[in-house]
PDB file of N, CA and C in Angstrom:
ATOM      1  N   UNK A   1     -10.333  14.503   5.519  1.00 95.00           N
ATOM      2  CA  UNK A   1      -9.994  13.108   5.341  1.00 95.00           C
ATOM      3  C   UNK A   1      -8.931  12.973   4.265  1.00 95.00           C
ATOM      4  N   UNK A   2      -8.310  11.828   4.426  1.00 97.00           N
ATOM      5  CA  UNK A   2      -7.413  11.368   3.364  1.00 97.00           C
ATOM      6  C   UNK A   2      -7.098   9.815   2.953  1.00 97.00           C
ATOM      7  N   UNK A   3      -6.844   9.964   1.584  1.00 97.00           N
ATOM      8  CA  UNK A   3      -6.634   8.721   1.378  1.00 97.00           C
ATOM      9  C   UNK A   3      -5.363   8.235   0.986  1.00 97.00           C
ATOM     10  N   UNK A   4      -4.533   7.255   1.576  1.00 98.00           N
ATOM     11  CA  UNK A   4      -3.439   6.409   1.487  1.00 98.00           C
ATOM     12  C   UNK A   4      -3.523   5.689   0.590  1.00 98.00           C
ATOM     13  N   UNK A   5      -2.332   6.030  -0.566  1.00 98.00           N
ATOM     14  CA  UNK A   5      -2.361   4.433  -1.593  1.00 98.00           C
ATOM     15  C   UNK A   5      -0.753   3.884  -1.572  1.00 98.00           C
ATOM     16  N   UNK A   6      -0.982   2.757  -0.544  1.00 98.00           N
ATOM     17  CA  UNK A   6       0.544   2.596  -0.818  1.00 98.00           C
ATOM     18  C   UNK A   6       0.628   0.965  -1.893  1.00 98.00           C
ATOM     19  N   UNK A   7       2.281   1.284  -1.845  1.00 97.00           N
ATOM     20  CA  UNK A   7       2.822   0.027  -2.679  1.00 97.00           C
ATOM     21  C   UNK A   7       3.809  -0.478  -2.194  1.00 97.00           C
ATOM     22  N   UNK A   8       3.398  -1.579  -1.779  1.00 97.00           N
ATOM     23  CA  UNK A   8       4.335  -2.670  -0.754  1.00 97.00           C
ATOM     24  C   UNK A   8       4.682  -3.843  -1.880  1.00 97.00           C
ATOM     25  N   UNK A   9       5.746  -4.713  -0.943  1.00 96.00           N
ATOM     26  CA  UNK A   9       6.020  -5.793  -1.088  1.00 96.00           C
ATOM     27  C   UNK A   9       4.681  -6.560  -0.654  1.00 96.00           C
ATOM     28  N   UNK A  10       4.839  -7.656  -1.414  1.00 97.00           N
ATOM     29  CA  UNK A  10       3.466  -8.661  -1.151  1.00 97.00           C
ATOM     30  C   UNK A  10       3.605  -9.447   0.089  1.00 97.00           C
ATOM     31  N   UNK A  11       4.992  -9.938   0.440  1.00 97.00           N
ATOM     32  CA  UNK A  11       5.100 -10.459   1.999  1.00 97.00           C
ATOM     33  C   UNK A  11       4.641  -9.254   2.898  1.00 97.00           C
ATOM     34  N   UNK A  12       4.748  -8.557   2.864  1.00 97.00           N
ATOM     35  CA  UNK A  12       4.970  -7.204   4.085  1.00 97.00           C
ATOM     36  C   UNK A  12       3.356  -6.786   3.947  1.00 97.00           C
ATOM     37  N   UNK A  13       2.391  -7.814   3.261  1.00 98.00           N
ATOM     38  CA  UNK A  13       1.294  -6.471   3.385  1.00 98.00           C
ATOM     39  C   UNK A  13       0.372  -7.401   5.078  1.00 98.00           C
ATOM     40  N   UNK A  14       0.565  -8.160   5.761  1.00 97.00           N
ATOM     41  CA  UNK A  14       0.107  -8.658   6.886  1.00 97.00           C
ATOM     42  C   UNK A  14       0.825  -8.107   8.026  1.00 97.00           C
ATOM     43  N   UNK A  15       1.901  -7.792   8.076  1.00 98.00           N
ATOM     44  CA  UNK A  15       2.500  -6.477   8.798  1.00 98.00           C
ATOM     45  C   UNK A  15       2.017  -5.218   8.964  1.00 98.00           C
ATOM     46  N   UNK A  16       1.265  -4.864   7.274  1.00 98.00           N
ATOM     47  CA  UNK A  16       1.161  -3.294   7.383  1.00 98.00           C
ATOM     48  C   UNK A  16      -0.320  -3.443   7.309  1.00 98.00           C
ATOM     49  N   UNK A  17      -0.706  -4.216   7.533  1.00 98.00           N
ATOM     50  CA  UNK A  17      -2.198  -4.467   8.239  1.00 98.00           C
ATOM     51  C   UNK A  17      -1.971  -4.931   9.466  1.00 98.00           C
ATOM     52  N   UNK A  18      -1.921  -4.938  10.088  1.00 97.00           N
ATOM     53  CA  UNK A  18      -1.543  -5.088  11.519  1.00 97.00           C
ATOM     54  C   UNK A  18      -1.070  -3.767  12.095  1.00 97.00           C
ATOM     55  N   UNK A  19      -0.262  -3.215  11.439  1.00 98.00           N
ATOM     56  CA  UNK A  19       0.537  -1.905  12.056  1.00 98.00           C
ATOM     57  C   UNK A  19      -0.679  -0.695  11.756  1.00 98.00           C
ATOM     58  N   UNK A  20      -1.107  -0.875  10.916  1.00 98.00           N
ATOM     59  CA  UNK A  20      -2.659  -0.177  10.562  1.00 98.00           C
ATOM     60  C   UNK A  20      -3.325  -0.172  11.682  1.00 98.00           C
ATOM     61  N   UNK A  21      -4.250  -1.241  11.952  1.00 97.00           N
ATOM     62  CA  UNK A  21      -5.019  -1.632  12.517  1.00 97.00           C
ATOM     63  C   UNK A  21      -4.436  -1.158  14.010  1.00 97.00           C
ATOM     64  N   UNK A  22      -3.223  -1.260  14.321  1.00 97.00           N
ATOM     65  CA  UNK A  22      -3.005  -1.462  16.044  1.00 97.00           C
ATOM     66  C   UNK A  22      -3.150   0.744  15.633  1.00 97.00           C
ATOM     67  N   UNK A  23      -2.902   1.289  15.174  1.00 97.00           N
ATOM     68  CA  UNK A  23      -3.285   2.795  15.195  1.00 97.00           C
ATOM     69  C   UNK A  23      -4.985   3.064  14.914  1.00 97.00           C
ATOM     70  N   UNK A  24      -5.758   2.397  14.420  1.00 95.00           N
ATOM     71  CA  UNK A  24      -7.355   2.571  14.574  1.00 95.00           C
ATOM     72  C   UNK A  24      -7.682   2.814  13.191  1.00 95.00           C
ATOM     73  N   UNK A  25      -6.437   2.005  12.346  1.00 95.00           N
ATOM     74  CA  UNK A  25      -7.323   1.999  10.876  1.00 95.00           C
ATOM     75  C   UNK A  25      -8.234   1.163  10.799  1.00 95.00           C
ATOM     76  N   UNK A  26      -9.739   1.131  10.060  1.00 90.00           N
ATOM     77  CA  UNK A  26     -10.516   0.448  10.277  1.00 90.00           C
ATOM     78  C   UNK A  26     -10.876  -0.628   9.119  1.00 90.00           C
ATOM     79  N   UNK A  27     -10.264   0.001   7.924  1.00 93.00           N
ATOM     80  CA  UNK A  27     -10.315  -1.025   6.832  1.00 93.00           C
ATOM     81  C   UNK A  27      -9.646  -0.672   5.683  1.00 93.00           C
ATOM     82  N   UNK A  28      -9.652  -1.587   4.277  1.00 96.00           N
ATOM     83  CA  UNK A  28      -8.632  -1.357   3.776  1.00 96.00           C
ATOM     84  C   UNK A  28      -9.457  -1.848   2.767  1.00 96.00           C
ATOM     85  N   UNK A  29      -8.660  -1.855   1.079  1.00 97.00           N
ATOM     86  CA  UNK A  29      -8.718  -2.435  -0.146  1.00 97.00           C
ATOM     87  C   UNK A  29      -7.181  -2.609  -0.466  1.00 97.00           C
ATOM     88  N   UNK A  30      -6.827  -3.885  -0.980  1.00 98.00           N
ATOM     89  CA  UNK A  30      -6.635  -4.882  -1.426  1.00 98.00           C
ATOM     90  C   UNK A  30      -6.643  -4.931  -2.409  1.00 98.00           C
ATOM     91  N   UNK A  31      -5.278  -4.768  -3.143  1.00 98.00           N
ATOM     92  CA  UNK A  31      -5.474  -5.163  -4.622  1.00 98.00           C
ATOM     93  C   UNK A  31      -3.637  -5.468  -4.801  1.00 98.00           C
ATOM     94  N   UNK A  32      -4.037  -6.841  -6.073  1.00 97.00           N
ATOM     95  CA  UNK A  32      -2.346  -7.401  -6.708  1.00 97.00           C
ATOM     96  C   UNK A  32      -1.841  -6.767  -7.633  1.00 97.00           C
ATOM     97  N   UNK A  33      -1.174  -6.216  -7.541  1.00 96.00           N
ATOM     98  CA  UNK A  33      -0.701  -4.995  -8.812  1.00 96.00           C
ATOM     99  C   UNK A  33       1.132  -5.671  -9.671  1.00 96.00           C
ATOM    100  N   UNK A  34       0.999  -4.869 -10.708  1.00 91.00           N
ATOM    101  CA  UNK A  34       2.788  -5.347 -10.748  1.00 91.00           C
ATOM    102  C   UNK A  34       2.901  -4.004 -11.604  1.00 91.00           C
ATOM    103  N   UNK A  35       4.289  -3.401 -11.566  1.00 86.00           N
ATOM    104  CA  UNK A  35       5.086  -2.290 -11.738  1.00 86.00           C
ATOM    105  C   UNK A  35       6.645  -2.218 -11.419  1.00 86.00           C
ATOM    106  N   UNK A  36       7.201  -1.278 -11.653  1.00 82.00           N
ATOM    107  CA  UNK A  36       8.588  -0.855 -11.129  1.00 82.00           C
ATOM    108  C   UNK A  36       8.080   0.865 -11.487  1.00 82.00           C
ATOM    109  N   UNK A  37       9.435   0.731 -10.591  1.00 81.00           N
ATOM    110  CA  UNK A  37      10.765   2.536 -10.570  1.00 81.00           C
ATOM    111  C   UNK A  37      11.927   2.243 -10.931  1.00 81.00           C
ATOM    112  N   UNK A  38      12.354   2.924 -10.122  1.00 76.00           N
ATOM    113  CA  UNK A  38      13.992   3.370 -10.840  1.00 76.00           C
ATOM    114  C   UNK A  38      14.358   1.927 -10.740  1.00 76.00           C
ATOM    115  N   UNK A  39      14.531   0.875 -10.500  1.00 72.00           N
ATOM    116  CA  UNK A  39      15.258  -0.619 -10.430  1.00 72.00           C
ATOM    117  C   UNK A  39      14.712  -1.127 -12.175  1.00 72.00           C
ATOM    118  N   UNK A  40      13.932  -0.074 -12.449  1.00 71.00           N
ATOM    119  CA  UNK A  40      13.307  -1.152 -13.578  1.00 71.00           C
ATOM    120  C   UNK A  40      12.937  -2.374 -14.405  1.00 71.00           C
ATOM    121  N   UNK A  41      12.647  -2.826 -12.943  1.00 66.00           N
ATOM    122  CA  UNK A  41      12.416  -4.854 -13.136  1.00 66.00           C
ATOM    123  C   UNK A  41      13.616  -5.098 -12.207  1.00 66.00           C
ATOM    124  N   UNK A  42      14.128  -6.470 -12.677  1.00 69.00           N
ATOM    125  CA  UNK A  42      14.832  -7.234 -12.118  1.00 69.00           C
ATOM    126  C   UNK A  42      14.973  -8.425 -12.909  1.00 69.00           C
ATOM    127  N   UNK A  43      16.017  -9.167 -12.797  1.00 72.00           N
ATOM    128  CA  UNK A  43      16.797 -10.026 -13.867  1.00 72.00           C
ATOM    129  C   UNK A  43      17.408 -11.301 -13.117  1.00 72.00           C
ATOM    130  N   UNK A  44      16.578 -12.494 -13.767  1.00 71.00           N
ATOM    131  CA  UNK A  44      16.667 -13.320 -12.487  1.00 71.00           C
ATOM    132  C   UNK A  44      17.479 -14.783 -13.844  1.00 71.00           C
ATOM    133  N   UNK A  45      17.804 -15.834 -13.221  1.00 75.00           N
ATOM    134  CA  UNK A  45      18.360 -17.114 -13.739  1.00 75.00           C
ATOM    135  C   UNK A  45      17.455 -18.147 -13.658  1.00 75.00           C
ATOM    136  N   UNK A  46      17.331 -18.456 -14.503  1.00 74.00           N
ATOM    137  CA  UNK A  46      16.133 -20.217 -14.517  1.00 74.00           C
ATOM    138  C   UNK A  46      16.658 -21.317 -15.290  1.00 74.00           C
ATOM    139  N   UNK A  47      17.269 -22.196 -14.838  1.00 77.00           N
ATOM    140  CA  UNK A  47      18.211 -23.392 -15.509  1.00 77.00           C
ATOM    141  C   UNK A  47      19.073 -22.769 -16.500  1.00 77.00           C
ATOM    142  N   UNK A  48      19.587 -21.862 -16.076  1.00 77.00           N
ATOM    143  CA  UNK A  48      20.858 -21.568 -16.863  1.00 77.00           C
ATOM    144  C   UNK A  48      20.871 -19.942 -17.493  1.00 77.00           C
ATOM    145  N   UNK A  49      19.567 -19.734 -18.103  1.00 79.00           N
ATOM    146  CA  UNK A  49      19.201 -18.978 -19.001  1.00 79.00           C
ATOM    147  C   UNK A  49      18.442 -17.346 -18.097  1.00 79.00           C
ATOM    148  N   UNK A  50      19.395 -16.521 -18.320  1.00 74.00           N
ATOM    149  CA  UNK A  50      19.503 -15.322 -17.979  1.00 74.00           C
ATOM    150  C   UNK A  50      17.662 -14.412 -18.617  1.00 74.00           C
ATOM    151  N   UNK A  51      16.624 -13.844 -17.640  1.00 71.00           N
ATOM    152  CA  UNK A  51      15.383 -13.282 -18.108  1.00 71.00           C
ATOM    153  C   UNK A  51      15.320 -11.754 -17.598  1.00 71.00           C
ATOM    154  N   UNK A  52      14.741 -11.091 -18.019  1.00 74.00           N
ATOM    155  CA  UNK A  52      14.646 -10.256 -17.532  1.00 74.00           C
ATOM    156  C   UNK A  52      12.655  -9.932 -16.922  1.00 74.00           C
ATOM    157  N   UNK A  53      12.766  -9.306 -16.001  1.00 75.00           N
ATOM    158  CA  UNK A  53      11.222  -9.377 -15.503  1.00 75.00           C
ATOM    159  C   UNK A  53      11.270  -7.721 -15.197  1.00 75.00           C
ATOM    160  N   UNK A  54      10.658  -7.217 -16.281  1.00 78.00           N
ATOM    161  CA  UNK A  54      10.105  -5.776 -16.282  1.00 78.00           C
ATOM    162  C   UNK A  54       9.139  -5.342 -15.037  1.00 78.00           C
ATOM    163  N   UNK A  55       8.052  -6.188 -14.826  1.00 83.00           N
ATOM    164  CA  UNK A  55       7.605  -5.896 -14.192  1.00 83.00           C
ATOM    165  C   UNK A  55       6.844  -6.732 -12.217  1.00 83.00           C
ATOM    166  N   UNK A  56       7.405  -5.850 -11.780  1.00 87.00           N
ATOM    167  CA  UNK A  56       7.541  -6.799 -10.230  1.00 87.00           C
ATOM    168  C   UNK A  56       6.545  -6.533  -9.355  1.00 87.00           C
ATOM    169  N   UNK A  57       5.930  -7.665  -8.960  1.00 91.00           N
ATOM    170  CA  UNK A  57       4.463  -7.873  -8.341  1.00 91.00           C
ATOM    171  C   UNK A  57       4.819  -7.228  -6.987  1.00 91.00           C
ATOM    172  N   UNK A  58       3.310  -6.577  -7.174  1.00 95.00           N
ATOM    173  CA  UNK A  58       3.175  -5.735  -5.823  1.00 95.00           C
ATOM    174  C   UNK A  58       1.999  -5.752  -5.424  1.00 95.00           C
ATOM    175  N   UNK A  59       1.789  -4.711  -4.242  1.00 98.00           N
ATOM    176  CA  UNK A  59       0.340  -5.396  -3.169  1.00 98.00           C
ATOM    177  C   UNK A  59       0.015  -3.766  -3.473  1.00 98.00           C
ATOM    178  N   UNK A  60      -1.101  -2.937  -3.303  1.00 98.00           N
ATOM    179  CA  UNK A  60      -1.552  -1.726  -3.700  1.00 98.00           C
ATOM    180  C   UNK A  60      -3.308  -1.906  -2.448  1.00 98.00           C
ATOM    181  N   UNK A  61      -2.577  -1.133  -1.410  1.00 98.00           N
ATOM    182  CA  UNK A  61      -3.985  -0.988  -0.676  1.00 98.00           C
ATOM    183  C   UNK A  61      -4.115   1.033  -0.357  1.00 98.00           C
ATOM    184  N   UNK A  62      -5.829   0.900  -0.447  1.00 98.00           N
ATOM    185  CA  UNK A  62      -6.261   1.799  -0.507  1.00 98.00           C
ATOM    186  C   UNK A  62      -6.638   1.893   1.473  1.00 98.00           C
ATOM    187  N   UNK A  63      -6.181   3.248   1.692  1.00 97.00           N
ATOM    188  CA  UNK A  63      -7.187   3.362   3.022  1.00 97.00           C
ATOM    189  C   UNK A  63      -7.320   4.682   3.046  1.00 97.00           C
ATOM    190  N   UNK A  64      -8.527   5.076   4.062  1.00 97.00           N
ATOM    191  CA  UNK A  64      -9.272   6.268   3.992  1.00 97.00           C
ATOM    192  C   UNK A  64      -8.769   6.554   5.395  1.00 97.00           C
ATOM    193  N   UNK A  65      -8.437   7.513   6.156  1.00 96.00           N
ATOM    194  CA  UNK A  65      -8.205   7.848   7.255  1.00 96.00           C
ATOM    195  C   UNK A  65      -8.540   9.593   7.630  1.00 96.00           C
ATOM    196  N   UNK A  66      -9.147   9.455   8.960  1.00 95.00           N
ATOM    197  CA  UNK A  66      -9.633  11.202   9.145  1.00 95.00           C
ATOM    198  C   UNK A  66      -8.016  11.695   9.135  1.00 95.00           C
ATOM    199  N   UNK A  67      -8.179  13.268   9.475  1.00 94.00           N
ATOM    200  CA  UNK A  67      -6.740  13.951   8.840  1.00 94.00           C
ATOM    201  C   UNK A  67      -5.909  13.955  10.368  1.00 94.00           C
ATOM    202  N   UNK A  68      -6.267  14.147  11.652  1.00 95.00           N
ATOM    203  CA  UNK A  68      -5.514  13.828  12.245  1.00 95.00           C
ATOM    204  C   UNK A  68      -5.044  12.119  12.420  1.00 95.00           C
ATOM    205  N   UNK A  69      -5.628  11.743  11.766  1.00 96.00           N
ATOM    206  CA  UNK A  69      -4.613  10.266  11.973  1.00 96.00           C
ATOM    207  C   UNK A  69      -3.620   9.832  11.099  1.00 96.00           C
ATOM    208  N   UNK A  70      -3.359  10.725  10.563  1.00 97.00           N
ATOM    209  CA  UNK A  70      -2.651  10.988   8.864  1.00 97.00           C
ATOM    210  C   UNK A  70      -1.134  10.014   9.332  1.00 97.00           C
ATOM    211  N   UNK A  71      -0.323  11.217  10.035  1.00 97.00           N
ATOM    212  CA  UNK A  71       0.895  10.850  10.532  1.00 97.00           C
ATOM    213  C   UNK A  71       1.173   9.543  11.293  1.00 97.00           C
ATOM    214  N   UNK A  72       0.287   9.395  11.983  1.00 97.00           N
ATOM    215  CA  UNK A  72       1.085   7.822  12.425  1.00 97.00           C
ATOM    216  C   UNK A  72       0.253   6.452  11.831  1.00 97.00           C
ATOM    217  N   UNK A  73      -0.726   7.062  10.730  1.00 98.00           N
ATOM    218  CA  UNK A  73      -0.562   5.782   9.945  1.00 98.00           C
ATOM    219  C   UNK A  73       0.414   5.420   8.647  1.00 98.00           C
ATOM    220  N   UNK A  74       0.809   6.878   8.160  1.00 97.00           N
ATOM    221  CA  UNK A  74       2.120   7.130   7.637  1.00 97.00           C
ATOM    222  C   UNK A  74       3.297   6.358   8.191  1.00 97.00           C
ATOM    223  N   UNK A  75       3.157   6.894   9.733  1.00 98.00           N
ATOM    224  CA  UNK A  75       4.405   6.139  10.122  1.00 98.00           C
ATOM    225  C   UNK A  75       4.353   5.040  10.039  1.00 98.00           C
ATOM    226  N   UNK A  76       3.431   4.356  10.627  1.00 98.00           N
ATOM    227  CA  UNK A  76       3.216   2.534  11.382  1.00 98.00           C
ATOM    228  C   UNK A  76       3.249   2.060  10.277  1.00 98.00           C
ATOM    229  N   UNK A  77       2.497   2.548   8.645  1.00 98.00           N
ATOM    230  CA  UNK A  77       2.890   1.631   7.936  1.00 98.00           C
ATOM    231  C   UNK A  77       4.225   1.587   6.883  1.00 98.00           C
ATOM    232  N   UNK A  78       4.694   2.685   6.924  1.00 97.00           N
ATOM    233  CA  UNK A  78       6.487   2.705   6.162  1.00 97.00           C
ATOM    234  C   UNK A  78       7.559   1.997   7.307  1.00 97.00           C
ATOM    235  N   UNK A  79       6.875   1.681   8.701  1.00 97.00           N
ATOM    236  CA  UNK A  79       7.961   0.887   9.299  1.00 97.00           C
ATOM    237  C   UNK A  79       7.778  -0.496   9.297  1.00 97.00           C
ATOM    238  N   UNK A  80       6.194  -0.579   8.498  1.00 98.00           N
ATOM    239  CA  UNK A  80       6.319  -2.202   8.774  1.00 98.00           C
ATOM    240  C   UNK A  80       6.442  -2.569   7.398  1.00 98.00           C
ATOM    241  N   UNK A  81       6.752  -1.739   6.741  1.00 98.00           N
ATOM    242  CA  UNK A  81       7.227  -2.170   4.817  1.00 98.00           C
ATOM    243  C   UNK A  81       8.395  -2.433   5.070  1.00 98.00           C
ATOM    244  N   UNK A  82       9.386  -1.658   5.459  1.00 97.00           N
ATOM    245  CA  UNK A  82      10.334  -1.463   5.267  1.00 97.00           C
ATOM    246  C   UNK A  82      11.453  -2.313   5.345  1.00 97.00           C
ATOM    247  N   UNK A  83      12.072  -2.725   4.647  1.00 95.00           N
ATOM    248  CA  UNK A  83      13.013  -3.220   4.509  1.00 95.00           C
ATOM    249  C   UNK A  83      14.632  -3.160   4.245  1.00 95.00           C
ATOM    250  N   UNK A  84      14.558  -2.043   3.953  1.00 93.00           N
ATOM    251  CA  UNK A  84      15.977  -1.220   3.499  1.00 93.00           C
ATOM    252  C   UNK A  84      16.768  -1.464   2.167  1.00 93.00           C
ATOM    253  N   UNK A  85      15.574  -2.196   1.428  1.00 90.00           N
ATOM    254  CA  UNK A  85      16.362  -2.749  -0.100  1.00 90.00           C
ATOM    255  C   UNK A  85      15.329  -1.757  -1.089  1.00 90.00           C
ATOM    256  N   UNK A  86      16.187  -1.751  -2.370  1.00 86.00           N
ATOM    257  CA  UNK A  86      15.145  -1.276  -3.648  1.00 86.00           C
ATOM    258  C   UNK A  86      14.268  -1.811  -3.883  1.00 86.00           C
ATOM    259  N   UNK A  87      12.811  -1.351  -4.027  1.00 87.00           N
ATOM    260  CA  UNK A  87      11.632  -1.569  -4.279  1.00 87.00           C
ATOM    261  C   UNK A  87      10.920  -1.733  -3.123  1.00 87.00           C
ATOM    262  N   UNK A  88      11.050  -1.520  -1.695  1.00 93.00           N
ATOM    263  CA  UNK A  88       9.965  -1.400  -0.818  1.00 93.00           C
ATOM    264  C   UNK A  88       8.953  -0.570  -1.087  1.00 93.00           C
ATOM    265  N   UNK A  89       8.857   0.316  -1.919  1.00 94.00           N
ATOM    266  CA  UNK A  89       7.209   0.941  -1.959  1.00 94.00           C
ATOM    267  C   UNK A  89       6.855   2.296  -1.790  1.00 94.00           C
ATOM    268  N   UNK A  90       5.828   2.842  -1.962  1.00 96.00           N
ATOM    269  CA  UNK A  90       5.557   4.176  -2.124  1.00 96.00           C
ATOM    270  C   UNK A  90       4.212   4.554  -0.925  1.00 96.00           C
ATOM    271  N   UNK A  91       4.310   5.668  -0.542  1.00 98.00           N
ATOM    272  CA  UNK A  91       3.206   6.013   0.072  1.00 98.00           C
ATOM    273  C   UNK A  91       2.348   7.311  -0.212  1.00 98.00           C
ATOM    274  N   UNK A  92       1.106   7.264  -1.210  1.00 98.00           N
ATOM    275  CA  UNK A  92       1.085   8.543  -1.847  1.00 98.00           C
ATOM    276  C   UNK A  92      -0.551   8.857  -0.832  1.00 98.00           C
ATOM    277  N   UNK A  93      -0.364  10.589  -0.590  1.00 98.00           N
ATOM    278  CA  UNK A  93      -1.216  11.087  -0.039  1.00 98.00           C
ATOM    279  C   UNK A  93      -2.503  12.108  -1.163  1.00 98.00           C
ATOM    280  N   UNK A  94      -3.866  11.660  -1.099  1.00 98.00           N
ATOM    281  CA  UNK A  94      -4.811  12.144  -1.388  1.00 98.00           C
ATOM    282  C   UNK A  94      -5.631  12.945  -0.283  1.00 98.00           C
ATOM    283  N   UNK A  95      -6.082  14.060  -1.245  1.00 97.00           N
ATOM    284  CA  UNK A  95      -7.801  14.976  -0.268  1.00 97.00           C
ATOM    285  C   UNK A  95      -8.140  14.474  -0.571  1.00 97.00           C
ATOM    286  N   UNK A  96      -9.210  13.650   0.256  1.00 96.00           N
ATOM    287  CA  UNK A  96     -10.742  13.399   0.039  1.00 96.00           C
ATOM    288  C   UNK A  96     -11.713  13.827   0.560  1.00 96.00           C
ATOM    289  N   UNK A  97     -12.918  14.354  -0.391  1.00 96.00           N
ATOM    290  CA  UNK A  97     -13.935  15.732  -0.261  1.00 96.00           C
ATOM    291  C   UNK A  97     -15.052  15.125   0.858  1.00 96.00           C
ATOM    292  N   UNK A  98     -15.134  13.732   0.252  1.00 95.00           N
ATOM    293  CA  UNK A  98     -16.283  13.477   1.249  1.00 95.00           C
ATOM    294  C   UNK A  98     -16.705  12.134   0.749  1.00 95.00           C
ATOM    295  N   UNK A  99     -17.020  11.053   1.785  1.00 95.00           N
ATOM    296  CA  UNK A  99     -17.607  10.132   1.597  1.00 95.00           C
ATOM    297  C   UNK A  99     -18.750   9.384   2.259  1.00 95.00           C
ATOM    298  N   UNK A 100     -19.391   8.741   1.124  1.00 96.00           N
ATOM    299  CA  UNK A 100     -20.624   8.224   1.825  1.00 96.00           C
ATOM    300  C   UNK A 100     -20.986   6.634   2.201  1.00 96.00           C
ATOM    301  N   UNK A 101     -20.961   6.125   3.248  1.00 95.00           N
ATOM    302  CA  UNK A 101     -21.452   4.594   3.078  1.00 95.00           C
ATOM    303  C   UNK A 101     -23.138   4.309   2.424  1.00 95.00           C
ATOM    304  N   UNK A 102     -22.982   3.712   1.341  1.00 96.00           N
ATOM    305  CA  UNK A 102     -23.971   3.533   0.653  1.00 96.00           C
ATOM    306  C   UNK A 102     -25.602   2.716   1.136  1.00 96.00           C
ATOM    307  N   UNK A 103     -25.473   2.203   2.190  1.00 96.00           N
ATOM    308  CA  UNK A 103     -25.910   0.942   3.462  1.00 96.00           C
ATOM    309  C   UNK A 103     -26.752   2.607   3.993  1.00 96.00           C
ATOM    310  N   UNK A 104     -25.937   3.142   4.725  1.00 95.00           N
ATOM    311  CA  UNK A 104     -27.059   3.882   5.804  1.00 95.00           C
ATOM    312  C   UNK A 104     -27.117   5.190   5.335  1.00 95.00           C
ATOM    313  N   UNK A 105     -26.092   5.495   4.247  1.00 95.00           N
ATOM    314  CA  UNK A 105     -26.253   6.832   3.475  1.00 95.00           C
ATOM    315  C   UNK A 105     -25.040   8.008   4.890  1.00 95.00           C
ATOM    316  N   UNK A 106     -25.027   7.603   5.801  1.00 95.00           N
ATOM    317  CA  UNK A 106     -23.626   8.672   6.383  1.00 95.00           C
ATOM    318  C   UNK A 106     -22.854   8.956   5.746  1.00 95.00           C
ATOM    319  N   UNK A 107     -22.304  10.164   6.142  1.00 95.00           N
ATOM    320  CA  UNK A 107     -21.266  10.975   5.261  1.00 95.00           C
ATOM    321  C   UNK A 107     -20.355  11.385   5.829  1.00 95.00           C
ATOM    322  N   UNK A 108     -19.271  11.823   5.698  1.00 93.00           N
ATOM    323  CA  UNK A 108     -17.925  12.249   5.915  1.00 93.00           C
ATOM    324  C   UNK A 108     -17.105  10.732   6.604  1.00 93.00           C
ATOM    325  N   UNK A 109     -16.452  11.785   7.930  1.00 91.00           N
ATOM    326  CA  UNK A 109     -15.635  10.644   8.582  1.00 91.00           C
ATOM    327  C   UNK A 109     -16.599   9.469   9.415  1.00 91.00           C
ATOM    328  N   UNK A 110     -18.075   9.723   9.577  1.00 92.00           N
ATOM    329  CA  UNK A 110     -18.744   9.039  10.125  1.00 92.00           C
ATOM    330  C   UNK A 110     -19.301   7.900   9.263  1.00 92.00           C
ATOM    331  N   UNK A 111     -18.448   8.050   7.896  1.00 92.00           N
ATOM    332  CA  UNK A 111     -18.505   6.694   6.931  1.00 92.00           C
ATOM    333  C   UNK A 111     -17.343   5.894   6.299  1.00 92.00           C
ATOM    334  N   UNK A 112     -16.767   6.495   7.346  1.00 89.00           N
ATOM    335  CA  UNK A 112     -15.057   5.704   6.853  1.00 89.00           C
ATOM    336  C   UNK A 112     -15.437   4.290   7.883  1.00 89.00           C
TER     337      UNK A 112
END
């Protein structure tokens, strides 16, 4: 098994739940995050007066997926981020040893 942590744009995360889901992801976590990379913020105008914003809100979902489904949830969801500008997002890959649903006590992929 593995686990997906990506970092999207906050519009794009109903896309990449959808593009999930239509490959047989079955669920997700959800969380509002803010950060940068190499753009390091962004620098915006508000009645005149020049700010700088270090840090730029982002969407951070967790999903668990068995290992052959690795690749095309990789894919389905970097095509529905994507946008072709700086700061669309990261997609980082974890092992995961083993998990249990706490409800019926199953383990491995039969508790994702």
């Amino acid at each position: 098994m593995k686990k997906l942590d990506l970092i999207i744009r906050p519009h794009k995360l109903d896309e990449v739940k959808e593009a999930l889901s239509a490959v047989g992801v079955q669920g997700m976590t959800v969380m509002e995050v803010k950060g940068f990379g190499r753009q390091k913020g962004k620098t915006e105008v508000y009645r005149g007066s020049e700010y700088s914003i270090t840090f730029v809100p982002k969407v951070r979902l967790e999903v668990l997926v068995p290992d052959g489904l690795l690749e095309r949830a990789m894919k389905a969801a970097s095509e529905a981020a994507r946008t072709g500008r700086i700061g669309d997002g990261k997609i980082m890959v974890t092992d995961v040893l083993d998990v249990m649903r706490i409800r019926t006590g199953e383990m491995g992929e039969a508790a994702i």
